[in-house]
Coordinates of C-alpha atoms in Angstrom, one line a residue:
X1 CA -5.6 44.4 -29.0
X2 CA -5.7 41.3 -31.2
X3 CA -1.9 41.2 -31.5
X4 CA -1.6 41.3 -27.7
X5 CA -3.8 38.3 -27.4
X6 CA -1.8 36.5 -30.1
X7 CA 1.4 37.2 -28.3
X8 CA 0.0 35.9 -25.0
X9 CA -1.3 32.8 -26.8
X10 CA 2.1 32.2 -28.4
X11 CA 3.9 32.6 -25.1
X12 CA 1.5 30.2 -23.4
X13 CA 1.9 27.6 -26.2
X14 CA 5.7 27.9 -25.8
X15 CA 5.5 27.3 -22.1
X16 CA 3.3 24.3 -22.6
X17 CA 5.6 22.9 -25.2
X18 CA 8.6 23.5 -22.9
X19 CA 6.9 21.9 -19.9
X20 CA 5.4 18.9 -21.7
X21 CA 8.7 16.8 -21.3
X22 CA 8.4 17.2 -17.6
X23 CA 5.0 15.4 -17.6
X24 CA 6.6 12.6 -19.6
X25 CA 9.5 12.6 -17.2
X26 CA 7.1 11.8 -14.3
X27 CA 5.7 8.9 -16.3
X28 CA 9.2 7.6 -17.1
X29 CA 10.1 7.8 -13.4
X30 CA 7.1 5.8 -12.5
X31 CA 7.9 3.2 -15.1
X32 CA 11.5 3.0 -13.8
X33 CA 10.2 2.5 -10.2
X34 CA 8.0 -0.4 -11.4
X35 CA 10.9 -2.0 -13.2
X36 CA 13.1 -1.6 -10.1
X37 CA 10.4 -3.3 -8.0
X38 CA 10.0 -6.1 -10.4
X39 CA 13.7 -6.7 -10.7
X40 CA 14.0 -6.8 -6.9
X41 CA 11.2 -9.4 -6.8
X42 CA 13.0 -11.5 -9.4
X43 CA 16.3 -11.3 -7.4
X44 CA 14.4 -12.4 -4.3
X45 CA 12.8 -15.3 -6.1
X46 CA 16.2 -16.4 -7.5
X47 CA 17.8 -16.2 -4.1
X48 CA 15.0 -18.5 -2.6
X49 CA 15.3 -20.9 -5.5
X50 CA 19.1 -21.0 -5.1
X51 CA 18.8 -21.5 -1.3
X52 CA 16.3 -24.4 -1.9
X53 CA 18.7 -26.1 -4.3
X54 CA 21.6 -25.8 -1.8
X55 CA 19.5 -27.5 0.9
X56 CA 18.5 -30.3 -1.5
X57 CA 22.1 -30.9 -2.7
X58 CA 23.7 -34.2 -1.6
X59 CA 26.6 -33.8 0.8
X60 CA 30.0 -33.9 -0.9
X61 CA 32.7 -36.3 0.4
X62 CA 35.8 -34.5 1.8
X63 CA 38.8 -34.3 -0.4
X64 CA 41.2 -37.2 -0.2
X65 CA 38.5 -39.7 0.7
X66 CA 37.0 -42.1 -1.7
X67 CA 33.3 -41.5 -2.4
X68 CA 31.0 -43.6 -0.3
X69 CA 29.5 -46.5 -2.3
X70 CA 26.6 -48.4 -0.9
X71 CA 27.2 -52.1 -0.3
X72 CA 25.5 -54.5 -2.6
X73 CA 24.0 -57.6 -0.8
X74 CA 23.9 -60.8 -2.8
X75 CA 21.3 -63.4 -2.3
X76 CA 23.4 -66.3 -3.5

């Protein structure tokens, strides 16, 4: 009877060892989901920053025209 219990115990240990990577896989999957969410947040922030810079950029003179220069007034 003792050998039967030993065999069952060995089988259970082997199943537990075989299934333990699946538990780690769930944790890895959760970590990857967190990284994906954080990466998406970074992309959204960069898009907003880039859009803000485009709005603040000075207008560019069309090609072929000389750049506009403000007139200097002299008080002579």
